[in-house]
Amino acid sequence: MAASRKPASPSTRAQSNAPKEQTGEGGELHQLAAPGGPVLTTQQGVPVSDDQNSLRIGERGPLAMEDAHFREKIFHFDHERIPERVVHARGYGAHGYFENYAPLTDITSADIFQRAGERTPAFVRFSTVAGSKGSSDLARDVRGFAVKLYTKEGNWDIVGNNIPVFFIQDAIKFPDVIHSVKPEPDREFPQAQSAHDNFWDFVSLTPESTHMLMWVMSDRAIPRSFRFMEGFGVHTFRFVNDRGESHFVKFHWKPKQGMQSVLWDEAVKINGADPDFHRRDLWNSIEQGDFPEWELGVQVFDDAFADSFDFDVLDPTKLIPEEVLPITRIGRLVLDRTVDNFFAETEQVAFCTQNIVRGVDFTNDPLLQGRNFSYLDTQLKRLGSPNFTHLPVNAPKCPFANFQQDGHMALVNPVGRANYEPNSWPGDQRGPREDPARGFQSFPAEEVGAKPRLRASSFADHYSQARMFFRSQQPIEQQHIVEAFVFELSKVESPAIRERMVGNLRNVGDDVAQLVADGLGMTTLPPASPTTVEINDSLAESPALSILANPPESLAGRKFGILVTDGASAAQLNALTAAIHDAGAIFELIAPKIGGATLDDATQVAATQKLGGGPSVLYDAVAIIASKLGGQQLAAQPAAKDFVNDAHAHGKFIGYTPGAQPLFDATGLTALMDAGYVSLGGKAAPKSFVRTCAALRFWARLVPPAGA
Ligand code: HDD
């Protein structure tokens, strides 16, 4: 794997200057500037002689107002924060590129799709929706998947999610759904959780959210990594070609690494052990040169398909199954560079759904139309100036010119006399002009009709696809959905809300409703909620909607946790780490002490985690390589017992050497050892253990016995 390289940071805190020493009043040495390193200055460039003490009157007297350095430093600190995003506040971004596979001239004039192999710079920000900026990564939530493509004909933002449908059909309901999921306004809790009354009150009264709820209660809402999740543009957009012909299009991002999620119990524990689990994973994989990659897939269709499809293609609570309309893969997105400065790039990046380019256009999806107002508006609030487009992460990478001017913090200031057009100034004084040939063209769709405030009757079926989604899941995935409903609704205090939700679920299926009702301890099943249209029970299952039905092709990018002790076999450890490396996976060593372990051949290995700091929930599979004494010592340590107990409970594959036996005895696992436990003795064993781990979990351990 090639190591990633970052270009030199465009801005720097350093100006070259002579080395200097800084001393406090009493002559005490506080800091020694590196030889040739920069001198600390104020924002005005005045060198600072003492950054440790403020100016005062007398040794123990009051501070002097004239201390401009002090005032400037505190003033700037006081203003470091900008408002966090009202939704998707917690997120993580990275740079990369999109590479187009083949010219798509027939269906779109978008410049990015005109030439095979061409690369377009990209910036991607992944996020959760409900939590604040400092919330934990593993909340049960939708993940934002926002992509900014810096094309040669302007910036194109695909502001999507990892779920292909949404809670609501009309943007006017967005403040309501978001208010309901956010911490309740009187008490300001719970943080980053939908498991509370307000959320379930709203969604149980909003049947159009049922399909999305099935997704959010599924394992899709607790991804193992941003790298292992799909992305969706959600809405139906248009592709428009040079002849002015329009096709409808839906966008999909397919992870090359495959899909993978964690279990809910793991999510809860990961949030405690490493609240930055997802951002750390993205950062580390890019820094290690293991660049995450997605293919861009499109479902392209015409009016005839749209008219014949079971649902309205403008309804964002519906998807088009891949089995009904196949996805064509048209390019790949590779993330190969971490940010230089989180604030400048990830915090200030401003995505706007209305940022589209020639060859792409909107449809009348009422959610999309509403979003097109919201994003520009929100950027002005957050970034404080209409000049947010001048920030490097937001500015186009193609030439841009117009007569917009001034405003707070204008960084791009045109020169010359003309700031309007038409004008008659000559040559390069005249400024830019329109380009009717290459300029953006809106597709001239015909629009007629009265101006009612209503919901189209073609949007009225809220349950058929929710049912299709549930039926398309593997049994263990269905079990997880039921458990998630039970968990969340058990946090709801009002029995009436719980009952109403189960009433809605009856329209998804009496089987799922009954299981949830049982889990909630309901003695009778509430009546099914009324529906305005008949539920379509004949929709075919869509295996593409299941994570488990589409396992990853390899273990690449996965992480092993190896618990080692003093005296452990160097040969076994080396054989295992070599096999992991060959599989394109990585590992961390966990030892009783962070200093590491001394192996049986006297080599010293450093640990990445101290036992307890690296619980097994952080890894895809674990191994215990212990000496006889080491294993006995582990057996007395609660953190070591938790390590194996959790690995067992989460269906992980567990590789072990004979030294681990006391630990299995001490935890009672000896009697429960199944085919997911793999002995690492023997020459071929490490390789075959790693091969076994490609299944990611020993699912048989997690399926309850029939009749349980
Ligand atoms: Fe939104 C942010 C995705 C509906 C209003 N949204 C935001 C982000 C993503 C999405 C990924 C974070 C972008 C980033 O990383 O900075 N939003 C969606 C999807 C939706 C959706 C896939 C439905 C299909 N959003 C939606 C509606 C509205 C908004 C209906 C308002 C009418 N969304 C916003 C916003 C945010 C935002 C308030 C907050 C911060 C920002 O825009 O930049 O304007």
PDB file of N, CA, C and O in Angstrom, residues 480-521:
ATOM      1  N   HIS A 480     -32.855  -7.740  13.744  1.00  0.00           N
ATOM      2  CA  HIS A 480     -32.257  -6.484  14.215  1.00  0.00           C
ATOM      3  C   HIS A 480     -33.244  -5.324  14.107  1.00  0.00           C
ATOM      4  O   HIS A 480     -33.289  -4.448  14.967  1.00  0.00           O
ATOM      5  N   ILE A 481     -34.030  -5.311  13.014  1.00  0.00           N
ATOM      6  CA  ILE A 481     -35.007  -4.228  12.838  1.00  0.00           C
ATOM      7  C   ILE A 481     -36.034  -4.283  13.971  1.00  0.00           C
ATOM      8  O   ILE A 481     -36.353  -3.273  14.604  1.00  0.00           O
ATOM      9  N   VAL A 482     -36.517  -5.484  14.232  1.00  0.00           N
ATOM     10  CA  VAL A 482     -37.509  -5.641  15.314  1.00  0.00           C
ATOM     11  C   VAL A 482     -36.897  -5.204  16.639  1.00  0.00           C
ATOM     12  O   VAL A 482     -37.496  -4.435  17.410  1.00  0.00           O
ATOM     13  N   GLU A 483     -35.671  -5.646  16.910  1.00  0.00           N
ATOM     14  CA  GLU A 483     -35.021  -5.281  18.177  1.00  0.00           C
ATOM     15  C   GLU A 483     -34.825  -3.770  18.292  1.00  0.00           C
ATOM     16  O   GLU A 483     -34.959  -3.197  19.379  1.00  0.00           O
ATOM     17  N   ALA A 484     -34.511  -3.129  17.165  1.00  0.00           N
ATOM     18  CA  ALA A 484     -34.311  -1.673  17.206  1.00  0.00           C
ATOM     19  C   ALA A 484     -35.623  -0.959  17.514  1.00  0.00           C
ATOM     20  O   ALA A 484     -35.659  -0.017  18.318  1.00  0.00           O
ATOM     21  N   PHE A 485     -36.713  -1.405  16.883  1.00  0.00           N
ATOM     22  CA  PHE A 485     -38.023  -0.809  17.207  1.00  0.00           C
ATOM     23  C   PHE A 485     -38.324  -1.008  18.693  1.00  0.00           C
ATOM     24  O   PHE A 485     -38.782  -0.089  19.373  1.00  0.00           O
ATOM     25  N   VAL A 486     -38.063  -2.203  19.178  1.00  0.00           N
ATOM     26  CA  VAL A 486     -38.379  -2.488  20.586  1.00  0.00           C
ATOM     27  C   VAL A 486     -37.518  -1.615  21.496  1.00  0.00           C
ATOM     28  O   VAL A 486     -38.010  -0.994  22.451  1.00  0.00           O
ATOM     29  N   PHE A 487     -36.240  -1.501  21.182  1.00  0.00           N
ATOM     30  CA  PHE A 487     -35.347  -0.679  22.009  1.00  0.00           C
ATOM     31  C   PHE A 487     -35.839   0.765  22.041  1.00  0.00           C
ATOM     32  O   PHE A 487     -36.003   1.373  23.099  1.00  0.00           O
ATOM     33  N   GLU A 488     -36.064   1.318  20.839  1.00  0.00           N
ATOM     34  CA  GLU A 488     -36.409   2.740  20.752  1.00  0.00           C
ATOM     35  C   GLU A 488     -37.759   3.011  21.414  1.00  0.00           C
ATOM     36  O   GLU A 488     -37.906   3.942  22.204  1.00  0.00           O
ATOM     37  N   LEU A 489     -38.740   2.171  21.093  1.00  0.00           N
ATOM     38  CA  LEU A 489     -40.078   2.415  21.643  1.00  0.00           C
ATOM     39  C   LEU A 489     -40.117   2.146  23.146  1.00  0.00           C
ATOM     40  O   LEU A 489     -40.969   2.688  23.857  1.00  0.00           O
ATOM     41  N   SER A 490     -39.172   1.340  23.640  1.00  0.00           N
ATOM     42  CA  SER A 490     -39.124   1.114  25.091  1.00  0.00           C
ATOM     43  C   SER A 490     -38.632   2.361  25.826  1.00  0.00           C
ATOM     44  O   SER A 490     -38.833   2.498  27.021  1.00  0.00           O
ATOM     45  N   LYS A 491     -37.973   3.264  25.102  1.00  0.00           N
ATOM     46  CA  LYS A 491     -37.535   4.532  25.713  1.00  0.00           C
ATOM     47  C   LYS A 491     -38.648   5.581  25.666  1.00  0.00           C
ATOM     48  O   LYS A 491     -38.501   6.671  26.198  1.00  0.00           O
ATOM     49  N   VAL A 492     -39.722   5.253  24.942  1.00  0.00           N
ATOM     50  CA  VAL A 492     -40.849   6.182  24.835  1.00  0.00           C
ATOM     51  C   VAL A 492     -41.731   6.013  26.060  1.00  0.00           C
ATOM     52  O   VAL A 492     -42.163   4.902  26.374  1.00  0.00           O
ATOM     53  N   GLU A 493     -42.001   7.129  26.761  1.00  0.00           N
ATOM     54  CA  GLU A 493     -42.752   7.023  28.023  1.00  0.00           C
ATOM     55  C   GLU A 493     -44.248   6.862  27.792  1.00  0.00           C
ATOM     56  O   GLU A 493     -44.943   6.264  28.602  1.00  0.00           O
ATOM     57  N   SER A 494     -44.732   7.428  26.690  1.00  0.00           N
ATOM     58  CA  SER A 494     -46.186   7.427  26.491  1.00  0.00           C
ATOM     59  C   SER A 494     -46.666   6.134  25.810  1.00  0.00           C
ATOM     60  O   SER A 494     -46.322   5.865  24.650  1.00  0.00           O
ATOM     61  N   PRO A 495     -47.487   5.333  26.511  1.00  0.00           N
ATOM     62  CA  PRO A 495     -48.000   4.104  25.889  1.00  0.00           C
ATOM     63  C   PRO A 495     -48.795   4.388  24.619  1.00  0.00           C
ATOM     64  O   PRO A 495     -48.755   3.606  23.671  1.00  0.00           O
ATOM     65  N   ALA A 496     -49.465   5.536  24.558  1.00  0.00           N
ATOM     66  CA  ALA A 496     -50.291   5.838  23.376  1.00  0.00           C
ATOM     67  C   ALA A 496     -49.416   5.971  22.133  1.00  0.00           C
ATOM     68  O   ALA A 496     -49.803   5.549  21.035  1.00  0.00           O
ATOM     69  N   ILE A 497     -48.225   6.564  22.294  1.00  0.00           N
ATOM     70  CA  ILE A 497     -47.325   6.716  21.133  1.00  0.00           C
ATOM     71  C   ILE A 497     -46.843   5.343  20.683  1.00  0.00           C
ATOM     72  O   ILE A 497     -46.817   5.023  19.493  1.00  0.00           O
ATOM     73  N   ARG A 498     -46.471   4.511  21.647  1.00  0.00           N
ATOM     74  CA  ARG A 498     -46.003   3.152  21.302  1.00  0.00           C
ATOM     75  C   ARG A 498     -47.088   2.413  20.528  1.00  0.00           C
ATOM     76  O   ARG A 498     -46.829   1.775  19.508  1.00  0.00           O
ATOM     77  N   GLU A 499     -48.316   2.520  21.038  1.00  0.00           N
ATOM     78  CA  GLU A 499     -49.412   1.787  20.385  1.00  0.00           C
ATOM     79  C   GLU A 499     -49.661   2.304  18.973  1.00  0.00           C
ATOM     80  O   GLU A 499     -49.886   1.531  18.042  1.00  0.00           O
ATOM     81  N   ARG A 500     -49.604   3.622  18.819  1.00  0.00           N
ATOM     82  CA  ARG A 500     -49.845   4.195  17.490  1.00  0.00           C
ATOM     83  C   ARG A 500     -48.787   3.700  16.506  1.00  0.00           C
ATOM     84  O   ARG A 500     -49.077   3.381  15.365  1.00  0.00           O
ATOM     85  N   MET A 501     -47.550   3.617  16.982  1.00  0.00           N
ATOM     86  CA  MET A 501     -46.471   3.164  16.096  1.00  0.00           C
ATOM     87  C   MET A 501     -46.677   1.697  15.715  1.00  0.00           C
ATOM     88  O   MET A 501     -46.504   1.317  14.555  1.00  0.00           O
ATOM     89  N   VAL A 502     -47.053   0.895  16.682  1.00  0.00           N
ATOM     90  CA  VAL A 502     -47.289  -0.524  16.360  1.00  0.00           C
ATOM     91  C   VAL A 502     -48.486  -0.635  15.400  1.00  0.00           C
ATOM     92  O   VAL A 502     -48.488  -1.475  14.497  1.00  0.00           O
ATOM     93  N   GLY A 503     -49.454   0.248  15.578  1.00  0.00           N
ATOM     94  CA  GLY A 503     -50.600   0.286  14.648  1.00  0.00           C
ATOM     95  C   GLY A 503     -50.131   0.568  13.227  1.00  0.00           C
ATOM     96  O   GLY A 503     -50.602  -0.044  12.264  1.00  0.00           O
ATOM     97  N   ASN A 504     -49.158   1.495  13.083  1.00  0.00           N
ATOM     98  CA  ASN A 504     -48.596   1.760  11.744  1.00  0.00           C
ATOM     99  C   ASN A 504     -47.863   0.530  11.221  1.00  0.00           C
ATOM    100  O   ASN A 504     -47.953   0.186  10.041  1.00  0.00           O
ATOM    101  N   LEU A 505     -47.118  -0.115  12.127  1.00  0.00           N
ATOM    102  CA  LEU A 505     -46.328  -1.279  11.692  1.00  0.00           C
ATOM    103  C   LEU A 505     -47.212  -2.420  11.215  1.00  0.00           C
ATOM    104  O   LEU A 505     -46.781  -3.253  10.411  1.00  0.00           O
ATOM    105  N   ARG A 506     -48.440  -2.463  11.685  1.00  0.00           N
ATOM    106  CA  ARG A 506     -49.337  -3.525  11.199  1.00  0.00           C
ATOM    107  C   ARG A 506     -49.527  -3.412   9.696  1.00  0.00           C
ATOM    108  O   ARG A 506     -49.768  -4.401   9.013  1.00  0.00           O
ATOM    109  N   ASN A 507     -49.399  -2.190   9.181  1.00  0.00           N
ATOM    110  CA  ASN A 507     -49.522  -2.018   7.728  1.00  0.00           C
ATOM    111  C   ASN A 507     -48.264  -2.478   6.987  1.00  0.00           C
ATOM    112  O   ASN A 507     -48.296  -2.709   5.785  1.00  0.00           O
ATOM    113  N   VAL A 508     -47.165  -2.587   7.725  1.00  0.00           N
ATOM    114  CA  VAL A 508     -45.942  -3.154   7.122  1.00  0.00           C
ATOM    115  C   VAL A 508     -46.064  -4.673   7.139  1.00  0.00           C
ATOM    116  O   VAL A 508     -45.630  -5.359   6.216  1.00  0.00           O
ATOM    117  N   GLY A 509     -46.653  -5.185   8.191  1.00  0.00           N
ATOM    118  CA  GLY A 509     -46.859  -6.627   8.287  1.00  0.00           C
ATOM    119  C   GLY A 509     -47.266  -6.976   9.709  1.00  0.00           C
ATOM    120  O   GLY A 509     -46.682  -6.448  10.667  1.00  0.00           O
ATOM    121  N   ASP A 510     -48.233  -7.845   9.838  1.00  0.00           N
ATOM    122  CA  ASP A 510     -48.650  -8.254  11.185  1.00  0.00           C
ATOM    123  C   ASP A 510     -47.540  -9.013  11.893  1.00  0.00           C
ATOM    124  O   ASP A 510     -47.454  -9.000  13.116  1.00  0.00           O
ATOM    125  N   ASP A 511     -46.664  -9.672  11.084  1.00  0.00           N
ATOM    126  CA  ASP A 511     -45.561 -10.408  11.702  1.00  0.00           C
ATOM    127  C   ASP A 511     -44.626  -9.453  12.444  1.00  0.00           C
ATOM    128  O   ASP A 511     -44.327  -9.630  13.628  1.00  0.00           O
ATOM    129  N   VAL A 512     -44.197  -8.394  11.744  1.00  0.00           N
ATOM    130  CA  VAL A 512     -43.266  -7.460  12.383  1.00  0.00           C
ATOM    131  C   VAL A 512     -43.963  -6.728  13.529  1.00  0.00           C
ATOM    132  O   VAL A 512     -43.389  -6.548  14.618  1.00  0.00           O
ATOM    133  N   ALA A 513     -45.219  -6.335  13.328  1.00  0.00           N
ATOM    134  CA  ALA A 513     -45.949  -5.621  14.385  1.00  0.00           C
ATOM    135  C   ALA A 513     -46.086  -6.497  15.634  1.00  0.00           C
ATOM    136  O   ALA A 513     -45.900  -6.036  16.765  1.00  0.00           O
ATOM    137  N   GLN A 514     -46.374  -7.783  15.417  1.00  0.00           N
ATOM    138  CA  GLN A 514     -46.557  -8.695  16.557  1.00  0.00           C
ATOM    139  C   GLN A 514     -45.248  -8.860  17.332  1.00  0.00           C
ATOM    140  O   GLN A 514     -45.232  -8.845  18.559  1.00  0.00           O
ATOM    141  N   LEU A 515     -44.156  -9.000  16.597  1.00  0.00           N
ATOM    142  CA  LEU A 515     -42.858  -9.169  17.264  1.00  0.00           C
ATOM    143  C   LEU A 515     -42.500  -7.930  18.088  1.00  0.00           C
ATOM    144  O   LEU A 515     -42.000  -8.024  19.212  1.00  0.00           O
ATOM    145  N   VAL A 516     -42.771  -6.751  17.515  1.00  0.00           N
ATOM    146  CA  VAL A 516     -42.470  -5.514  18.251  1.00  0.00           C
ATOM    147  C   VAL A 516     -43.395  -5.420  19.463  1.00  0.00           C
ATOM    148  O   VAL A 516     -42.952  -5.102  20.581  1.00  0.00           O
ATOM    149  N   ALA A 517     -44.679  -5.721  19.247  1.00  0.00           N
ATOM    150  CA  ALA A 517     -45.636  -5.668  20.360  1.00  0.00           C
ATOM    151  C   ALA A 517     -45.212  -6.622  21.474  1.00  0.00           C
ATOM    152  O   ALA A 517     -45.243  -6.267  22.661  1.00  0.00           O
ATOM    153  N   ASP A 518     -44.772  -7.822  21.107  1.00  0.00           N
ATOM    154  CA  ASP A 518     -44.301  -8.787  22.118  1.00  0.00           C
ATOM    155  C   ASP A 518     -43.111  -8.218  22.877  1.00  0.00           C
ATOM    156  O   ASP A 518     -43.027  -8.301  24.100  1.00  0.00           O
ATOM    157  N   GLY A 519     -42.185  -7.626  22.119  1.00  0.00           N
ATOM    158  CA  GLY A 519     -40.985  -7.062  22.749  1.00  0.00           C
ATOM    159  C   GLY A 519     -41.313  -5.929  23.702  1.00  0.00           C
ATOM    160  O   GLY A 519     -40.572  -5.660  24.648  1.00  0.00           O
ATOM    161  N   LEU A 520     -42.424  -5.252  23.425  1.00  0.00           N
ATOM    162  CA  LEU A 520     -42.825  -4.134  24.288  1.00  0.00           C
ATOM    163  C   LEU A 520     -43.724  -4.602  25.429  1.00  0.00           C
ATOM    164  O   LEU A 520     -44.127  -3.801  26.277  1.00  0.00           O
ATOM    165  N   GLY A 521     -44.051  -5.868  25.408  1.00  0.00           N
ATOM    166  CA  GLY A 521     -44.922  -6.403  26.454  1.00  0.00           C
ATOM    167  C   GLY A 521     -46.370  -5.982  26.289  1.00  0.00           C
ATOM    168  O   GLY A 521     -47.116  -5.880  27.270  1.00  0.00           O
TER     169      GLY A 521
END
